[in-house]
Coordinates of C-alpha atoms in Angstrom, one line a residue:
M25 CA -9.9 14.4 -8.5
G26 CA -10.2 11.0 -7.0
A27 CA -12.0 7.7 -6.6
F28 CA -15.6 7.9 -7.6
I29 CA -17.8 5.4 -5.8
G30 CA -17.4 6.3 -2.1
S31 CA -16.2 5.0 1.1
T32 CA -17.6 1.5 0.7
I33 CA -15.9 0.9 -2.6
S34 CA -12.7 2.2 -1.0
I35 CA -13.2 -0.6 1.6
V36 CA -13.8 -3.1 -1.1
A37 CA -10.8 -2.2 -3.3
G38 CA -8.8 0.4 -1.5
A39 CA -8.1 3.8 -3.0
A40 CA -4.5 4.3 -4.3
S41 CA -3.8 6.9 -1.8
K42 CA -5.4 5.1 1.2
V43 CA -3.4 4.2 4.3
S44 CA -2.3 0.6 4.6
S45 CA 0.1 -1.5 6.6
V46 CA 3.2 0.2 5.1
S47 CA 5.2 1.2 8.1
N48 CA 7.8 3.4 6.4
P49 CA 8.1 2.6 2.7
F50 CA 10.4 5.5 1.8
R51 CA 13.0 5.2 4.5
E52 CA 13.2 1.4 4.2
K53 CA 13.6 1.6 0.4
R54 CA 11.3 -1.4 0.0
Y55 CA 8.9 0.5 -2.3
W56 CA 11.7 0.9 -4.8
R57 CA 12.9 -2.6 -4.3
S58 CA 9.4 -3.9 -5.2
F59 CA 9.6 -1.9 -8.4
R60 CA 13.0 -3.5 -9.3
N61 CA 11.6 -6.9 -8.5
R62 CA 8.7 -6.4 -10.9
Y63 CA 11.0 -5.1 -13.7
P64 CA 14.4 -6.7 -12.9
G65 CA 16.2 -5.4 -16.0
V66 CA 14.9 -1.9 -15.9
L67 CA 17.5 -0.4 -13.5
K68 CA 20.4 -2.9 -13.9
M69 CA 22.6 -0.1 -15.2
F70 CA 22.4 1.7 -11.9
S71 CA 24.6 0.2 -9.1
K72 CA 23.8 -0.1 -5.4
R73 CA 26.4 2.6 -4.7
N74 CA 24.2 5.0 -6.7
S75 CA 21.0 4.0 -5.0
F76 CA 18.1 6.4 -5.0
F77 CA 18.5 7.6 -1.4
A78 CA 22.3 7.8 -1.5
F79 CA 21.8 10.0 -4.5
L80 CA 19.3 12.1 -2.5
L81 CA 21.4 12.5 0.6
S82 CA 24.5 13.6 -1.4
L83 CA 22.6 16.4 -3.1
L84 CA 20.2 17.9 -0.5
T85 CA 22.4 20.8 0.6
F86 CA 20.6 23.9 -0.5
C87 CA 18.0 26.4 0.6
F88 CA 15.1 28.2 -1.1
S89 CA 15.8 30.8 -3.8
T90 CA 14.1 34.1 -4.1
A91 CA 10.5 33.9 -5.4
T92 CA 8.8 36.3 -7.7
S93 CA 5.2 36.6 -8.8
I94 CA 3.6 35.0 -11.8
P95 CA 1.3 37.0 -14.2
S96 CA -2.2 35.5 -14.4
S97 CA -2.7 34.3 -17.9
Q98 CA -3.1 31.2 -20.1
R99 CA 0.4 30.0 -20.6
K100 CA 2.1 28.6 -23.6
T101 CA 2.5 24.9 -23.3
V102 CA 4.9 22.4 -25.0
Y103 CA 5.1 18.6 -25.3
L104 CA 8.1 16.8 -23.9
S105 CA 10.7 16.5 -26.7
Y106 CA 12.3 13.2 -27.5
S107 CA 15.7 14.4 -26.2
E108 CA 14.0 15.3 -22.9
A109 CA 12.2 12.0 -22.6
Q110 CA 15.2 9.9 -23.8
P111 CA 16.5 9.0 -20.3
V112 CA 13.1 7.6 -19.3
L113 CA 12.8 5.8 -22.5
T114 CA 16.2 4.2 -22.0
A115 CA 15.7 3.3 -18.3
L116 CA 12.2 1.9 -18.7
Q117 CA 12.5 0.2 -22.0
E118 CA 11.1 -3.1 -20.6
I119 CA 7.7 -1.4 -19.9
L120 CA 7.4 1.0 -22.8
P121 CA 4.1 1.0 -24.7
E122 CA 4.1 -1.6 -27.5
T123 CA 4.3 1.1 -30.2
L124 CA 7.6 2.3 -28.7
K125 CA 9.2 -1.0 -27.8
N126 CA 12.1 -2.6 -29.7
R127 CA 12.9 0.5 -31.7
T128 CA 16.3 1.9 -32.4
S129 CA 17.2 5.3 -31.2
D130 CA 16.5 6.7 -34.6
G131 CA 13.2 4.9 -34.7
L132 CA 12.1 6.2 -31.3
A133 CA 13.1 9.8 -32.3
S134 CA 11.0 9.4 -35.5
A135 CA 8.0 7.9 -33.7
W136 CA 8.0 10.2 -30.7
P137 CA 6.2 13.3 -32.0
G138 CA 3.3 11.2 -33.3
W139 CA 3.1 9.0 -30.3
I140 CA 3.0 11.8 -27.7
R141 CA 0.3 13.7 -29.5
G142 CA -1.7 10.6 -30.1
R143 CA -1.3 9.6 -26.4
D144 CA -2.4 13.0 -25.3
A145 CA -5.7 12.6 -27.3
E146 CA -6.2 9.1 -25.8
I147 CA -5.7 10.4 -22.2
R148 CA -8.2 13.2 -22.9
A149 CA -10.7 10.7 -24.2
R150 CA -10.6 9.0 -20.8
L151 CA -12.5 12.0 -19.5
A152 CA -15.7 10.7 -21.1
L153 CA -15.6 7.5 -19.1
G154 CA -14.8 9.5 -15.9
D155 CA -17.9 11.5 -16.6
Q156 CA -19.9 8.2 -16.7
D157 CA -18.4 7.3 -13.3
S158 CA -19.7 10.6 -12.0
L159 CA -23.1 9.8 -13.4
V160 CA -23.0 6.5 -11.4
N161 CA -22.3 8.6 -8.3
L162 CA -25.3 10.8 -9.1
L163 CA -27.5 7.8 -9.6
L164 CA -26.5 6.1 -6.3
F165 CA -26.2 9.1 -4.0
G166 CA -27.9 12.2 -5.5
T167 CA -30.8 13.9 -3.7
S168 CA -31.6 16.8 -6.0
Y169 CA -33.9 14.8 -8.4
T170 CA -35.5 12.2 -6.2
K171 CA -37.2 11.6 -2.8
Q172 CA -35.6 8.1 -2.6
P173 CA -33.0 7.7 0.1
R174 CA -29.4 7.6 -0.9
V175 CA -28.0 4.1 -1.5
S176 CA -26.1 3.3 1.7
P177 CA -22.5 2.2 1.8
D178 CA -23.7 -1.1 3.5
E179 CA -26.0 -1.8 0.5
I180 CA -23.2 -1.2 -2.0
A181 CA -20.9 -3.5 0.0
R182 CA -23.6 -6.1 0.1
I183 CA -24.1 -6.0 -3.7
A184 CA -20.3 -6.0 -4.3
A185 CA -19.9 -9.0 -2.0
T186 CA -22.5 -11.1 -3.8
G187 CA -20.4 -11.2 -6.9
Q188 CA -23.5 -11.2 -9.1
G189 CA -21.6 -9.9 -12.1
S190 CA -23.5 -9.3 -15.3
G191 CA -26.7 -10.6 -13.8
L192 CA -26.8 -7.7 -11.4
R193 CA -29.2 -5.5 -13.3
S194 CA -32.4 -7.5 -12.5
D195 CA -31.2 -8.0 -8.9
L196 CA -30.6 -4.4 -8.0
S197 CA -32.7 -3.1 -5.1
Q198 CA -36.0 -1.4 -5.7
V199 CA -34.5 1.8 -4.3
I200 CA -31.8 1.8 -7.1
Q201 CA -34.5 0.9 -9.7
S202 CA -36.6 3.8 -8.5
R203 CA -33.7 6.2 -8.4
A204 CA -32.8 5.3 -12.0
D205 CA -36.4 6.1 -13.0
D206 CA -36.3 9.4 -11.2
L207 CA -32.9 10.3 -12.7
I208 CA -34.3 9.7 -16.2
Q209 CA -37.3 11.9 -15.5
G210 CA -35.0 14.6 -14.1
M211 CA -32.8 14.5 -17.2
D212 CA -36.0 14.9 -19.3
A213 CA -36.6 18.3 -17.8
P214 CA -33.4 19.4 -16.0
G215 CA -34.4 23.0 -15.5
N216 CA -31.7 24.9 -13.6
N217 CA -30.1 21.8 -12.2
E218 CA -26.6 21.9 -13.8
R219 CA -25.9 18.3 -12.8
L220 CA -29.0 17.0 -14.5
A221 CA -28.3 19.1 -17.5
F222 CA -24.8 17.6 -17.8
A223 CA -26.2 14.1 -17.3
R224 CA -28.7 14.8 -20.1
Q225 CA -26.0 15.9 -22.4
L226 CA -23.9 12.9 -21.5
V227 CA -26.6 10.4 -22.5
V228 CA -27.4 12.4 -25.6
D229 CA -23.8 12.1 -26.6
K230 CA -24.2 8.4 -26.1
A231 CA -27.0 8.5 -28.7
F232 CA -29.8 8.2 -26.2
D233 CA -33.0 10.3 -26.6
P234 CA -34.2 11.2 -23.1
H235 CA -37.7 11.6 -24.5
A236 CA -37.9 8.1 -25.9
G237 CA -36.5 4.6 -25.3
R238 CA -36.5 5.0 -21.5
A239 CA -36.0 1.2 -21.0
K240 CA -32.8 1.3 -23.0
L241 CA -31.6 4.4 -21.1
K242 CA -32.3 2.8 -17.8
E243 CA -30.4 -0.3 -18.8
F244 CA -27.4 1.9 -19.7
L245 CA -27.6 3.6 -16.3
L246 CA -27.8 0.3 -14.4
A247 CA -25.1 -1.2 -16.5
G248 CA -22.8 1.6 -15.3
I249 CA -23.2 0.3 -11.7
V250 CA -22.3 -3.2 -12.9
R251 CA -19.3 -1.8 -14.7
V252 CA -18.1 0.1 -11.6
L253 CA -18.5 -2.9 -9.3
N254 CA -16.7 -5.2 -11.7
E255 CA -13.8 -2.7 -12.0
Q256 CA -13.6 -2.4 -8.3
A257 CA -13.5 -6.2 -7.9
G258 CA -10.6 -6.2 -10.3
Y259 CA -8.8 -3.6 -8.2
A260 CA -9.4 -5.6 -5.1
K261 CA -8.0 -8.7 -6.8
A262 CA -4.9 -6.9 -7.9
L263 CA -4.3 -5.5 -4.4
A264 CA -4.9 -9.0 -2.9
A265 CA -2.3 -10.4 -5.2
A266 CA 0.2 -7.7 -4.1
R267 CA -0.4 -8.5 -0.5
M268 CA 0.2 -12.2 -1.0
L269 CA 3.8 -11.4 -1.9
G270 CA 4.4 -10.6 1.8
D271 CA 6.0 -7.2 1.3
P272 CA 3.7 -4.3 2.4
T273 CA 5.4 -1.9 0.0
E274 CA 4.4 -4.1 -3.0
E275 CA 0.8 -3.3 -2.1
F276 CA 1.6 0.4 -2.0
A277 CA 3.3 0.2 -5.3
E278 CA 0.2 -1.4 -6.8
R279 CA -2.0 1.2 -5.3
S280 CA 0.1 4.0 -6.8
T281 CA -0.9 3.0 -10.3
L282 CA -4.2 1.3 -9.6
Y283 CA -6.4 3.4 -11.9
R284 CA -4.0 3.4 -14.8
A285 CA -6.7 2.1 -17.2
R286 CA -9.7 3.8 -15.6
G287 CA -11.7 6.8 -16.8
L288 CA -10.5 10.2 -15.5
S289 CA -12.8 11.5 -12.9
S290 CA -13.0 15.1 -11.8
D291 CA -14.8 14.5 -8.5
T292 CA -13.2 15.9 -5.4
S293 CA -13.7 16.4 -1.6
I294 CA -12.4 18.3 1.3
L295 CA -10.4 15.4 3.0
P296 CA -7.2 15.4 0.9
N297 CA -6.9 19.1 1.7
Y298 CA -6.7 18.3 5.4
A299 CA -3.9 15.9 4.6
I300 CA -2.1 18.6 2.7
E301 CA -2.3 21.0 5.6
E302 CA -1.0 18.3 8.0
A303 CA 1.9 17.7 5.6
L304 CA 2.7 21.4 5.3
K305 CA 2.8 21.5 9.1
A306 CA 5.3 18.7 9.2
M307 CA 7.5 20.4 6.6
Q308 CA 7.3 23.6 8.5
K309 CA 8.3 22.0 11.7
R310 CA 11.4 20.5 9.9
N311 CA 12.2 23.9 8.3
V312 CA 11.8 22.5 4.9
I313 CA 9.7 25.6 4.1
P314 CA 10.7 28.9 5.7
P315 CA 8.1 31.5 6.8
G316 CA 6.6 33.2 3.8
G317 CA 8.6 30.8 1.5
I318 CA 5.7 29.9 -0.8
R319 CA 4.5 32.5 -3.3
R320 CA 3.9 30.5 -6.6
I321 CA 1.6 27.5 -6.4
A322 CA 0.5 25.1 -9.1
I323 CA -2.6 22.9 -8.5
V324 CA -2.6 19.9 -10.9
G325 CA -6.1 18.6 -11.3
P326 CA -8.1 21.0 -9.1
G327 CA -11.2 18.9 -9.6
L328 CA -14.9 19.7 -9.5
D329 CA -17.3 18.5 -6.8
F330 CA -19.9 17.1 -9.2
T331 CA -21.1 14.3 -6.8
D332 CA -18.8 14.1 -3.8
K333 CA -16.7 10.9 -4.0
Q334 CA -17.4 9.9 -0.4
D335 CA -21.1 10.4 -0.1
G336 CA -22.5 11.9 -3.3
F337 CA -23.9 15.1 -2.1
D338 CA -25.5 17.1 -4.9
F339 CA -27.8 19.6 -3.2
Y340 CA -25.4 22.5 -3.7
P341 CA -23.9 24.0 -6.8
Q342 CA -20.8 22.4 -8.3
Q343 CA -17.6 23.7 -6.7
T344 CA -13.9 23.4 -6.7
I345 CA -12.1 23.3 -3.4
Q346 CA -8.4 22.6 -3.6
P347 CA -7.0 25.9 -5.0
F348 CA -8.7 27.8 -2.2
A349 CA -7.9 25.1 0.5
V350 CA -4.2 25.2 -0.2
A351 CA -4.1 29.0 -0.1
D352 CA -6.1 28.9 3.2
S353 CA -3.6 26.5 4.7
L354 CA -0.5 28.3 3.6
L355 CA -1.8 31.6 5.0
R356 CA -2.9 30.0 8.3
L357 CA 0.6 28.5 8.8
G358 CA 2.4 31.7 7.8
L359 CA 4.0 30.0 4.8
S360 CA 2.6 32.6 2.4
Q361 CA 1.5 36.2 2.4
P362 CA -1.8 37.2 0.9
Q363 CA -0.4 40.0 -1.3
A364 CA 2.3 37.7 -2.8
L365 CA 0.3 34.5 -3.3
Q366 CA -0.2 33.4 -6.9
I367 CA -2.1 30.2 -7.8
A368 CA -2.1 28.4 -11.2
T369 CA -4.3 25.5 -12.0
F370 CA -3.6 22.8 -14.6
D371 CA -6.3 20.5 -15.9
I372 CA -7.3 18.7 -19.1
S373 CA -11.0 18.8 -18.3
P374 CA -12.8 21.5 -20.3
R375 CA -15.6 21.3 -17.7
V376 CA -13.3 22.1 -14.8
N377 CA -11.5 24.9 -16.6
Y378 CA -14.8 26.4 -17.8
H379 CA -16.1 26.4 -14.2
L380 CA -12.9 28.1 -12.9
E381 CA -12.9 30.7 -15.7
K382 CA -16.6 31.6 -15.0
A383 CA -15.8 32.0 -11.3
K384 CA -12.8 34.2 -12.2
Q385 CA -14.8 36.4 -14.5
R386 CA -17.4 36.9 -11.8
A387 CA -14.7 37.7 -9.2
L388 CA -13.3 40.3 -11.5
R389 CA -16.7 42.0 -11.3
G390 CA -16.5 41.8 -7.5
T391 CA -18.6 38.6 -6.9
S392 CA -17.4 36.1 -4.3
Y393 CA -17.3 32.4 -4.5
T394 CA -19.2 30.3 -2.0
V395 CA -18.1 26.8 -1.0
Q396 CA -20.4 24.4 0.8
L397 CA -18.8 22.0 3.2
P398 CA -21.0 19.1 4.2
R399 CA -20.2 16.8 7.1
D400 CA -21.8 13.4 7.4
L401 CA -22.5 13.0 11.1
D402 CA -22.6 9.2 10.7
V403 CA -19.0 9.1 9.6
P404 CA -16.6 9.1 12.6
W405 CA -14.2 11.8 11.6
K406 CA -11.0 12.2 13.6
P407 CA -10.9 15.3 15.9
G408 CA -8.2 16.9 13.7
V409 CA -10.5 16.6 10.6
V410 CA -13.4 18.1 12.5
S411 CA -11.3 21.0 13.6
Y412 CA -10.0 21.6 10.0
W413 CA -13.6 21.5 8.7
Q414 CA -14.6 24.1 11.4
H415 CA -11.8 26.5 10.5
F416 CA -11.7 26.0 6.7
G417 CA -11.7 29.3 4.9
D418 CA -11.0 31.6 7.9
Q419 CA -8.0 33.0 6.0
I420 CA -9.6 33.5 2.6
G421 CA -13.2 34.3 3.3
K422 CA -16.0 34.6 5.9
P423 CA -18.9 32.3 7.0
A424 CA -22.0 32.3 4.8
T425 CA -25.4 30.8 5.1
P426 CA -25.3 27.2 3.9
V427 CA -27.9 25.7 1.6
A428 CA -30.9 23.8 3.0
I429 CA -30.3 20.1 3.6
P430 CA -32.8 17.8 1.8
Q431 CA -34.6 15.3 4.0
N432 CA -33.3 12.3 2.1
A433 CA -29.6 13.5 2.4
G434 CA -29.1 11.8 5.8
R435 CA -27.7 13.2 9.1
L436 CA -25.6 16.2 7.9
N437 CA -24.1 19.4 9.2
V438 CA -23.1 22.0 6.5
R439 CA -20.8 24.9 6.8
A440 CA -20.5 27.5 4.0
V441 CA -17.6 29.9 3.3
R442 CA -17.8 32.9 1.0
I443 CA -14.3 33.3 -0.5
Y444 CA -13.2 36.8 -1.2
P445 CA -13.0 37.8 -4.9
R446 CA -9.3 38.6 -4.8
F447 CA -8.4 34.9 -4.3
I448 CA -10.4 33.9 -7.3
S449 CA -9.7 36.8 -9.7
A450 CA -6.0 36.1 -9.6
L451 CA -6.2 32.4 -10.6
D452 CA -4.1 31.5 -13.6
I453 CA -6.2 28.8 -15.3
N454 CA -4.5 26.5 -17.8
D455 CA -5.4 23.5 -20.0
L456 CA -2.5 21.2 -19.7
N457 CA -1.7 17.4 -19.6
V458 CA 1.1 17.3 -17.0
V459 CA 2.0 13.8 -18.1
L460 CA 3.0 14.9 -21.5
Q461 CA 3.1 18.7 -21.5
R462 CA 4.5 21.5 -19.4
P463 CA 4.1 25.3 -19.4
V464 CA 6.8 27.4 -20.8
L465 CA 8.3 29.1 -17.7
A466 CA 11.3 31.5 -17.3
A467 CA 13.6 30.5 -14.4
N468 CA 12.0 33.1 -12.1
E469 CA 8.5 31.9 -12.9
R470 CA 8.9 28.3 -11.7
F471 CA 6.8 27.2 -8.8
D472 CA 7.6 27.0 -5.1
L473 CA 4.9 24.3 -4.5
I474 CA 3.1 21.9 -6.9
V475 CA 0.2 19.9 -5.5
A476 CA -1.0 16.8 -7.3
T477 CA -3.3 14.6 -5.2
N478 CA -5.3 11.7 -6.7
I479 CA -3.9 12.5 -10.1
L480 CA -0.9 10.3 -10.9
I481 CA -2.7 7.2 -9.7
Y482 CA -4.4 7.2 -13.2
Y483 CA -1.1 6.5 -15.0
D484 CA 1.4 3.7 -15.1
V485 CA 5.1 3.9 -14.1
F486 CA 6.3 5.0 -17.5
E487 CA 3.8 7.9 -17.8
Q488 CA 4.3 8.9 -14.1
S489 CA 8.0 9.1 -14.9
L490 CA 7.3 11.4 -17.9
A491 CA 5.2 13.5 -15.6
M492 CA 8.1 13.8 -13.2
L493 CA 10.2 15.2 -16.1
N494 CA 7.6 17.9 -16.6
I495 CA 7.3 18.6 -12.9
E496 CA 11.1 18.9 -12.5
R497 CA 11.0 21.7 -15.1
M498 CA 8.1 23.4 -13.4
L499 CA 9.7 23.5 -10.0
R500 CA 12.3 26.0 -8.9
P501 CA 15.4 24.5 -7.2
G502 CA 14.2 23.8 -3.7
G503 CA 10.6 23.7 -4.7
I504 CA 8.2 21.1 -3.3
L505 CA 6.0 18.5 -5.0
L506 CA 3.2 17.3 -2.6
S507 CA 1.4 14.2 -3.7
N508 CA -0.4 11.1 -2.2
N509 CA 1.3 8.8 -4.8
G510 CA 4.5 6.9 -4.3
L511 CA 6.5 7.7 -7.5
V512 CA 9.6 5.8 -8.8
E513 CA 12.6 8.1 -8.6
L514 CA 15.0 7.3 -11.4
P515 CA 18.6 8.2 -10.6
F516 CA 18.8 11.0 -13.1
S517 CA 15.7 12.8 -11.8
R518 CA 16.3 16.0 -9.8
V519 CA 13.0 15.5 -7.9
R520 CA 13.5 13.4 -4.8
S521 CA 11.3 12.3 -1.9
L522 CA 12.2 13.8 1.5
D523 CA 9.6 12.1 3.7
Y524 CA 6.0 11.2 4.1
L525 CA 3.1 11.5 6.6
T526 CA 0.3 9.2 7.1
V527 CA -3.0 11.1 7.7
V528 CA -6.1 9.2 8.9
Y529 CA -9.5 10.8 8.3
S530 CA -11.9 8.6 10.2
D531 CA -12.4 5.2 12.0
R532 CA -13.5 3.6 8.7
T533 CA -11.2 1.0 7.2
D534 CA -8.4 2.4 5.0
D535 CA -9.7 6.0 5.2
G536 CA -6.6 8.2 5.0
D537 CA -3.7 9.2 2.8
H538 CA 0.1 8.8 2.6
M539 CA 1.2 12.4 1.8
I540 CA 4.7 12.4 0.3
W541 CA 6.8 15.5 -0.2
Y542 CA 9.4 15.7 -2.9
Q543 CA 12.0 18.4 -3.4
R544 CA 13.6 19.6 -6.6
L545 CA 17.4 19.5 -6.4
P546 CA 19.8 22.1 -7.9
D547 CA 20.8 21.8 -11.5

């Protein structure tokens, strides 16, 4: 999952995981100081002697435990109990949700079951707005329903820079107006185009009739562009305010919760997976992960490539990438063995889970899964990214014939990889909200590696801290959490950052990720 409007909007506002001027936020402790500066009373009970990193260094004296395989099945899940959440509720009482503030311990204990189930429903409801964000991508960049050219990043930057606000609808370019007309026509008769069928259902759910009231429907579609640009302007303002404080880590702190009120988007791309492989290489070099040390993997928010977040390609079937990309990297680096590798996915999106389940059922019948890997030749990828793209899938599949490139898709090169059925049929697919829930795991079923990229950015510090409680209980001692979010490490947490790696994708501004690896300490 990730940002939804593409490279230009990342330039305008900056994605939460993007690289910035932070030189070394974790070693210098300034990231955590910026948190304490924002909320001065939150951590006053913890002395300097018990600082986060002193706590880390005093406990990192262990090695990896023996791993065993995980059966592939839908797991039982549980909500965080009040007793489990109580340390976070106490430490972060200044920033609790209003419904939980200023309550006694008995009052919090009484309110907690209702709050956590209600909040779970609220988080899941954010999927609908995220789907609308994907629809904006489809409108701006899709090529499957129109002969119009894709809206260029330069055009989006120009529109965003004008600050036209709510008057934008009538001022949008003729290309965008024509694309909206073509999208409405495509939704009217979607045929076998799964994206158009989804878009049609989305607008029907919004009480629009695709056969009538086209002017009203077009206004809704164009208003989505206005909303997205206004949101991104707000993100840019928040980041600018953080920069003015003069501490680069303050900007990184703001980025790490930037989308806390935004819709939950499922869009994904190949680039974060390159950053994951580079981080795994760095950990391997430091002997953080021994050869063959990863057997059980959890992918939180595997995502679905509805309309690629960078450029909006939609001329190939929807696909998920990350579960297979992580397996590919682990095998390439010798950190896993094919016969022992087990992958579980955790997502709250019914659409993502349904897609994965369908792929798994086909794989059980011997059918492979083909991934299309487009490369925009006008984007100056770094040599390492190009090499990763060229070798993607060589451990888990074989080259396949890519789909034809539409004339209006731009200057592209496309690779395709047919992933072997055994890597799909063994997927353990789960509906789970990692912020508030966790799977029920025996000690020998906990994960060696949890990957959560472009996920925790959608939550505030309080909910990220709840997620860390769940992740702690999902990791085995010595297990690794790999994320592109900077997360506040409360002193009682057994999940601690070890280091981070800055990975740059291209010569475009802010096009990269800070990949942080965290390790679960012994009980």
